[in-house]
GROMACS .gro file of C-alpha atoms in nm:
model
  341
    1MET     CA    1  13.317  10.274 -15.241
    2ARG     CA    2  13.651  10.088 -15.248
    3VAL     CA    3  13.600   9.845 -14.921
    4LEU     CA    4  13.881   9.669 -14.699
    5VAL     CA    5  13.754   9.466 -14.511
    6ALA     CA    6  13.891   9.286 -14.170
    7MET     CA    7  13.821   8.915 -14.204
    8SER     CA    8  13.915   8.725 -13.915
    9GLY     CA    9  13.835   8.386 -14.010
   10GLY     CA   10  13.481   8.448 -13.830
   11VAL     CA   11  13.113   8.455 -13.863
   12ASP     CA   12  13.092   8.821 -13.788
   13SER     CA   13  13.346   8.910 -14.035
   14SER     CA   14  13.185   8.678 -14.335
   15VAL     CA   15  12.898   8.802 -14.279
   16ALA     CA   16  13.020   9.150 -14.309
   17ALA     CA   17  13.204   9.145 -14.594
   18ALA     CA   18  12.859   8.953 -14.722
   19ARG     CA   19  12.700   9.246 -14.715
   20LEU     CA   20  12.905   9.524 -14.789
   21LEU     CA   21  12.891   9.297 -15.135
   22ALA     CA   22  12.554   9.281 -15.116
   23ALA     CA   23  12.477   9.671 -15.130
   24GLY     CA   24  12.728   9.723 -15.388
   25HIS     CA   25  13.032   9.847 -15.257
   26ASP     CA   26  13.378   9.693 -15.380
   27VAL     CA   27  13.512   9.472 -15.124
   28THR     CA   28  13.822   9.319 -15.072
   29GLY     CA   29  13.892   9.084 -14.777
   30VAL     CA   30  14.257   9.081 -14.537
   31THR     CA   31  14.315   8.875 -14.263
   32LEU     CA   32  14.603   9.012 -14.026
   33LYS     CA   33  14.862   8.739 -13.991
   34LEU     CA   34  14.971   8.882 -13.619
   35TRP     CA   35  15.091   8.600 -13.435
   36GLY     CA   36  15.334   8.331 -13.529
   37GLY     CA   37  15.425   8.198 -13.178
   38ASP     CA   38  15.371   7.840 -13.011
   39SER     CA   39  15.011   7.903 -12.929
   40ASP     CA   40  14.946   8.031 -13.286
   41SER     CA   41  14.581   7.978 -13.221
   42GLY     CA   42  14.252   8.230 -13.126
   43CYS     CA   43  14.140   8.504 -13.376
   44CYS     CA   44  14.448   8.459 -13.566
   45SER     CA   45  14.575   8.135 -13.639
   46VAL     CA   46  14.609   7.945 -13.946
   47ALA     CA   47  14.287   7.775 -13.945
   48ASP     CA   48  14.118   8.120 -13.887
   49VAL     CA   49  14.326   8.286 -14.211
   50GLU     CA   50  14.200   7.982 -14.426
   51ASP     CA   51  13.847   8.041 -14.332
   52ALA     CA   52  13.848   8.352 -14.392
   53ARG     CA   53  13.997   8.291 -14.709
   54ARG     CA   54  13.780   8.068 -14.806
   55VAL     CA   55  13.461   8.270 -14.789
   56ALA     CA   56  13.594   8.523 -14.977
   57ALA     CA   57  13.612   8.292 -15.236
   58GLN     CA   58  13.267   8.180 -15.152
   59LEU     CA   59  13.198   8.594 -15.217
   60GLY     CA   60  13.364   8.594 -15.510
   61ILE     CA   61  13.571   8.880 -15.355
   62PRO     CA   62  13.969   8.879 -15.374
   63HIS     CA   63  14.181   8.771 -15.049
   64TYR     CA   64  14.530   8.891 -14.893
   65THR     CA   65  14.715   8.833 -14.560
   66PHE     CA   66  14.860   9.138 -14.404
   67ASN     CA   67  15.165   9.075 -14.193
   68PHE     CA   68  15.153   9.258 -13.910
   69ALA     CA   69  15.390   9.004 -13.631
   70ASP     CA   70  15.671   9.288 -13.608
   71ASP     CA   71  15.392   9.553 -13.488
   72PHE     CA   72  15.171   9.350 -13.317
   73THR     CA   73  15.511   9.169 -13.120
   74ALA     CA   74  15.587   9.583 -13.043
   75ALA     CA   75  15.266   9.693 -12.943
   76VAL     CA   76  15.057   9.455 -12.803
   77VAL     CA   77  15.246   9.166 -12.686
   78ALA     CA   78  15.566   9.335 -12.510
   79PRO     CA   79  15.321   9.599 -12.348
   80TYR     CA   80  15.111   9.303 -12.190
   81VAL     CA   81  15.370   9.151 -12.075
   82GLU     CA   82  15.564   9.425 -11.910
   83ALA     CA   83  15.210   9.488 -11.754
   84HIS     CA   84  15.193   9.158 -11.645
   85ALA     CA   85  15.515   9.274 -11.473
   86ALA     CA   86  15.419   9.536 -11.308
   87GLY     CA   87  15.127   9.482 -11.095
   88LEU     CA   88  14.901   9.599 -11.375
   89THR     CA   89  14.600   9.391 -11.560
   90PRO     CA   90  14.590   9.488 -11.974
   91ASN     CA   91  14.360   9.409 -12.224
   92PRO     CA   92  14.521   9.314 -12.521
   93CYS     CA   93  14.245   9.366 -12.735
   94VAL     CA   94  14.140   9.694 -12.704
   95GLU     CA   95  14.556   9.757 -12.778
   96CYS     CA   96  14.536   9.511 -13.048
   97ASN     CA   97  14.246   9.796 -13.163
   98ARG     CA   98  14.442  10.085 -13.080
   99SER     CA   99  14.728   9.986 -13.262
  100ILE     CA  100  14.701   9.756 -13.517
  101LYS     CA  101  14.315   9.708 -13.697
  102PHE     CA  102  14.254  10.089 -13.710
  103GLY     CA  103  14.620  10.200 -13.645
  104ARG     CA  104  14.855  10.005 -13.939
  105LEU     CA  105  14.550   9.881 -14.096
  106LEU     CA  106  14.390  10.202 -14.143
  107GLU     CA  107  14.670  10.364 -14.217
  108ARG     CA  108  14.776  10.059 -14.533
  109ALA     CA  109  14.443  10.032 -14.644
  110GLU     CA  110  14.424  10.447 -14.724
  111ALA     CA  111  14.844  10.387 -14.848
  112THR     CA  112  14.633  10.161 -15.113
  113GLY     CA  113  14.335  10.336 -15.227
  114PHE     CA  114  14.029  10.214 -15.018
  115ASP     CA  115  13.845  10.474 -14.968
  116ALA     CA  116  13.700  10.255 -14.616
  117VAL     CA  117  13.779   9.982 -14.361
  118ALA     CA  118  13.516   9.700 -14.235
  119THR     CA  119  13.518   9.527 -13.867
  120GLY     CA  120  13.301   9.246 -13.785
  121HIS     CA  121  13.236   9.433 -13.426
  122HIS     CA  122  12.930   9.469 -13.273
  123ALA     CA  123  12.919   9.889 -13.273
  124ARG     CA  124  12.777  10.111 -13.425
  125VAL     CA  125  12.878  10.435 -13.648
  126VAL     CA  126  12.663  10.673 -13.593
  127GLY     CA  127  12.563  11.024 -13.757
  128ALA     CA  128  12.584  11.352 -13.579
  129PRO     CA  129  12.504  11.698 -13.535
  130GLU     CA  130  12.846  11.723 -13.417
  131GLY     CA  131  13.018  11.424 -13.651
  132PHE     CA  132  13.055  11.106 -13.592
  133ARG     CA  133  13.016  10.909 -13.305
  134LEU     CA  134  13.060  10.522 -13.222
  135ALA     CA  135  12.725  10.341 -12.984
  136ARG     CA  136  12.614  10.043 -12.884
  137GLY     CA  137  12.522   9.755 -13.072
  138ARG     CA  138  12.207   9.650 -13.177
  139ASP     CA  139  12.274   9.317 -12.955
  140LEU     CA  140  12.377   9.421 -12.593
  141GLY     CA  141  12.458   9.057 -12.487
  142LYS     CA  142  12.747   9.113 -12.784
  143ASP     CA  143  12.790   9.495 -12.814
  144GLN     CA  144  13.137   9.537 -12.800
  145SER     CA  145  13.153   9.865 -12.841
  146TYR     CA  146  13.400   9.923 -12.482
  147VAL     CA  147  13.669   9.811 -12.665
  148LEU     CA  148  13.680  10.074 -12.949
  149TYR     CA  149  13.603  10.327 -12.665
  150MET     CA  150  13.963  10.496 -12.825
  151LEU     CA  151  13.841  10.560 -13.222
  152GLY     CA  152  13.824  10.942 -13.257
  153GLU     CA  153  13.609  11.109 -13.559
  154ALA     CA  154  13.832  11.115 -13.835
  155GLN     CA  155  13.883  10.698 -13.783
  156LEU     CA  156  13.478  10.669 -13.754
  157ALA     CA  157  13.460  10.834 -14.095
  158ARG     CA  158  13.603  10.578 -14.206
  159LEU     CA  159  13.476  10.267 -14.104
  160LEU     CA  160  13.193  10.023 -14.126
  161LEU     CA  161  13.042   9.831 -13.913
  162PRO     CA  162  12.762   9.600 -14.096
  163VAL     CA  163  12.708   9.402 -13.819
  164GLY     CA  164  12.598   9.600 -13.554
  165GLU     CA  165  12.266   9.684 -13.677
  166MET     CA  166  12.203   9.287 -13.640
  167THR     CA  167  12.166   9.059 -13.361
  168LYS     CA  168  12.445   8.799 -13.297
  169GLY     CA  169  12.149   8.516 -13.411
  170GLU     CA  170  12.040   8.721 -13.683
  171VAL     CA  171  12.445   8.703 -13.765
  172ARG     CA  172  12.450   8.366 -13.800
  173ALA     CA  173  12.117   8.323 -13.986
  174GLU     CA  174  12.219   8.492 -14.188
  175ALA     CA  175  12.531   8.371 -14.264
  176ALA     CA  176  12.352   7.994 -14.306
  177ALA     CA  177  12.156   8.090 -14.572
  178LEU     CA  178  12.416   8.205 -14.777
  179GLY     CA  179  12.606   7.891 -14.664
  180LEU     CA  180  12.940   8.041 -14.531
  181ARG     CA  181  13.142   7.825 -14.401
  182THR     CA  182  13.132   8.008 -14.073
  183ALA     CA  183  12.786   8.013 -13.979
  184ASP     CA  184  12.816   7.758 -13.699
  185LYS     CA  185  13.171   7.835 -13.624
  186PRO     CA  186  13.214   7.923 -13.189
  187GLU     CA  187  13.355   8.200 -13.090
  188SER     CA  188  13.669   8.319 -13.012
  189MET     CA  189  13.709   8.394 -12.626
  190GLU     CA  190  14.069   8.341 -12.600
  191VAL     CA  191  14.385   8.620 -12.626
  192CYS     CA  192  14.475   8.494 -12.957
  193PHE     CA  193  14.855   8.468 -12.837
  194ILE     CA  194  14.774   8.264 -12.548
  195THR     CA  195  14.628   7.894 -12.533
  196ARG     CA  196  14.800   7.653 -12.440
  197GLY     CA  197  14.979   7.639 -12.102
  198GLY     CA  198  14.735   7.921 -12.051
  199ARG     CA  199  14.863   8.331 -11.927
  200GLU     CA  200  15.035   8.169 -11.604
  201ARG     CA  201  15.273   7.948 -11.839
  202PHE     CA  202  15.253   8.252 -12.109
  203LEU     CA  203  15.423   8.498 -11.878
  204ALA     CA  204  15.633   8.246 -11.648
  205GLU     CA  205  15.796   8.197 -11.989
  206ARG     CA  206  15.909   8.518 -12.047
  207GLY     CA  207  15.995   8.542 -11.644
  208VAL     CA  208  15.756   8.781 -11.496
  209MET     CA  209  15.606   8.503 -11.283
  210ARG     CA  210  15.727   8.582 -10.903
  211ALA     CA  211  15.607   8.333 -10.669
  212GLY     CA  212  15.561   8.512 -10.311
  213ASP     CA  213  15.279   8.609  -9.994
  214ILE     CA  214  14.973   8.602 -10.008
  215VAL     CA  215  14.824   8.846  -9.729
  216ASP     CA  216  14.525   9.035  -9.529
  217PRO     CA  217  14.454   9.396  -9.483
  218ALA     CA  218  14.661   9.343  -9.248
  219GLY     CA  219  14.986   9.221  -9.367
  220ARG     CA  220  14.922   8.860  -9.210
  221VAL     CA  221  15.062   8.581  -9.491
  222VAL     CA  222  14.780   8.358  -9.512
  223GLY     CA  223  14.883   8.149  -9.821
  224HIS     CA  224  15.154   8.110 -10.095
  225HIS     CA  225  15.147   8.163 -10.447
  226GLY     CA  226  15.357   8.125 -10.756
  227GLY     CA  227  15.342   8.433 -10.931
  228ALA     CA  228  15.155   8.725 -10.829
  229ALA     CA  229  15.071   8.845 -11.261
  230ALA     CA  230  14.893   8.514 -11.253
  231PHE     CA  231  14.668   8.742 -10.989
  232THR     CA  232  14.367   9.076 -11.120
  233ILE     CA  233  14.204   9.288 -10.858
  234GLY     CA  234  13.903   9.169 -10.782
  235GLN     CA  235  13.958   8.817 -10.828
  236ARG     CA  236  13.792   8.548 -10.551
  237ARG     CA  237  13.858   8.217 -10.759
  238GLY     CA  238  14.178   8.023 -10.759
  239LEU     CA  239  14.334   8.232 -10.474
  240GLY     CA  240  14.431   7.939 -10.261
  241VAL     CA  241  14.353   8.056  -9.957
  242ALA     CA  242  14.148   7.879  -9.684
  243ALA     CA  243  13.870   8.120  -9.542
  244GLY     CA  244  13.525   8.113  -9.349
  245GLU     CA  245  13.422   8.416  -9.587
  246ARG     CA  246  13.486   8.479  -9.910
  247ARG     CA  247  13.796   8.692  -9.992
  248TYR     CA  248  13.908   8.889 -10.320
  249VAL     CA  249  14.267   9.030 -10.448
  250LEU     CA  250  14.223   9.358 -10.339
  251ASP     CA  251  14.586   9.460 -10.425
  252VAL     CA  252  14.890   9.362 -10.659
  253ASP     CA  253  15.215   9.421 -10.540
  254ALA     CA  254  15.404   9.276 -10.821
  255ALA     CA  255  15.756   9.460 -10.705
  256ALA     CA  256  15.743   9.266 -10.351
  257GLY     CA  257  15.513   8.970 -10.492
  258THR     CA  258  15.293   9.008 -10.298
  259VAL     CA  259  14.925   8.968 -10.300
  260THR     CA  260  14.656   9.132 -10.065
  261VAL     CA  261  14.325   9.000 -10.007
  262GLY     CA  262  14.039   9.068  -9.824
  263PRO     CA  263  13.681   9.049  -9.790
  264VAL     CA  264  13.424   9.249 -10.051
  265GLU     CA  265  13.381   9.571  -9.864
  266ALA     CA  266  13.746   9.670  -9.894
  267MET     CA  267  13.701   9.667 -10.266
  268LEU     CA  268  13.519   9.937 -10.236
  269ARG     CA  269  13.596  10.282 -10.392
  270ALA     CA  270  13.469  10.639 -10.485
  271ASP     CA  271  13.657  10.705 -10.769
  272VAL     CA  272  13.897  10.601 -10.987
  273ARG     CA  273  14.183  10.742 -11.199
  274LEU     CA  274  14.283  10.737 -11.564
  275THR     CA  275  14.556  10.801 -11.819
  276GLY     CA  276  14.585  10.864 -12.148
  277VAL     CA  277  14.206  10.955 -12.150
  278THR     CA  278  14.058  11.009 -12.560
  279TRP     CA  279  13.756  11.178 -12.631
  280VAL     CA  280  13.564  11.071 -12.913
  281GLY     CA  281  13.455  11.456 -13.029
  282GLY     CA  282  13.767  11.589 -12.834
  283ALA     CA  283  13.570  11.753 -12.621
  284ALA     CA  284  13.559  11.611 -12.254
  285PRO     CA  285  13.247  11.590 -12.081
  286ASP     CA  286  13.140  11.860 -11.848
  287PRO     CA  287  13.162  11.765 -11.476
  288SER     CA  288  12.868  11.841 -11.382
  289GLU     CA  289  12.737  11.621 -11.638
  290ARG     CA  290  12.639  11.229 -11.542
  291VAL     CA  291  12.742  11.038 -11.761
  292LEU     CA  292  12.717  10.641 -11.742
  293VAL     CA  293  13.093  10.466 -11.673
  294GLN     CA  294  13.184  10.117 -11.822
  295VAL     CA  295  13.486   9.913 -11.639
  296ARG     CA  296  13.434   9.569 -11.865
  297ALA     CA  297  13.377   9.429 -12.133
  298HIS     CA  298  13.048   9.313 -12.049
  299GLY     CA  299  12.974   9.513 -11.767
  300THR     CA  300  12.691   9.651 -11.614
  301PRO     CA  301  12.785  10.036 -11.696
  302PHE     CA  302  12.685  10.270 -11.378
  303GLU     CA  303  12.701  10.619 -11.294
  304GLY     CA  304  12.922  10.876 -11.237
  305HIS     CA  305  13.101  11.245 -11.338
  306LEU     CA  306  13.435  11.325 -11.492
  307ASP     CA  307  13.645  11.522 -11.202
  308GLY     CA  308  13.990  11.621 -11.363
  309GLU     CA  309  14.172  11.292 -11.447
  310ARG     CA  310  13.937  11.132 -11.195
  311VAL     CA  311  13.596  10.951 -11.258
  312ARG     CA  312  13.376  10.984 -10.966
  313PHE     CA  313  13.110  10.736 -10.865
  314ALA     CA  314  12.756  10.801 -10.797
  315ARG     CA  315  12.771  10.531 -10.592
  316PRO     CA  316  13.158  10.299 -10.420
  317GLN     CA  317  13.201  10.049 -10.651
  318PRO     CA  318  13.485   9.749 -10.650
  319ARG     CA  319  13.824   9.883 -10.738
  320VAL     CA  320  13.863   9.912 -11.089
  321ALA     CA  321  14.201   9.642 -11.198
  322PRO     CA  322  14.470   9.850 -11.267
  323GLY     CA  323  14.567   9.792 -11.663
  324GLN     CA  324  14.177   9.831 -11.755
  325VAL     CA  325  13.984   9.995 -11.958
  326VAL     CA  326  13.738  10.259 -11.839
  327ALA     CA  327  13.501  10.427 -12.061
  328LEU     CA  328  13.254  10.641 -12.052
  329TYR     CA  329  12.911  10.655 -12.220
  330ARG     CA  330  12.615  10.933 -12.284
  331GLY     CA  331  12.318  10.701 -12.343
  332ASN     CA  332  12.464  10.462 -12.606
  333THR     CA  333  12.695  10.692 -12.716
  334VAL     CA  334  13.047  10.646 -12.635
  335VAL     CA  335  13.251  10.984 -12.556
  336GLY     CA  336  13.549  10.838 -12.434
  337GLY     CA  337  13.748  10.717 -12.208
  338GLY     CA  338  14.098  10.590 -12.070
  339ILE     CA  339  14.309  10.314 -11.828
  340ALA     CA  340  14.268  10.295 -11.467
  341VAL     CA  341  14.576  10.368 -11.275
   0.00000   0.00000   0.00000
């Protein structure tokens, strides 16, 4: 097959390209130019583009750079800022996957005659009697199926995930054996368009940070903050509030600039309401079926069931921050998911 490999400049996509080439495919590498601001580092930096280009040269495959900066700003960065201004906790990597990697890139690949797109994500595309499904990667500690929950059968049919059956250690070992320059490269852990000065500075420069009060559940002022957008539901560190017991962020009222904090038991909820729900196979699970619910990229799944637009938990769980992904699984297979309200 003619395969277009999204090469981020990291070890996973480097090995993905190498494996596809070894399997006999006609492989072309592409790196996405997504952000040109003064925080140009992280997973899409100039240095990463150069690493991807050099790995492609080592492998003897063509390499191109696609400039999707305008699309990225409109589909990822602007909604990220707007979400924080509204007191939400967005996941920009999810939106990048939805709109850019498996939106614009897949469209470009199809338009230029490629049979499939490949990435270095730690997840697996599996065949099932009812069609293609997305499953967790073999290395559960590095599994990335959560951030790919929105992929449907049509996208999965054109997607290859060559390192999904490997552990991270095996990926690095294979890269070292091949002499790839990315074999020992550290993982990028930051949001690619936020580095210098961090999230608070990034949001402050865009007029989102609004100072206000920190209050307890009764509304009593217990402290002050420099911007509600810097807080997220469930946060415990960096509250700047002295107390005899641990306090957690219970609510963020961006309009009023108020952050409510309280004890951990005040965070517990019986359910979460979702918006923008998608199902891999097009159909929602039966309300009587117990599914596994995951609310963080590497969070521990817990049982629940679907009830209309809500997911009911088998046992009370800490409140899911509005704006976060709630992914549902049947065993290790993704059923679908949505965004917490």
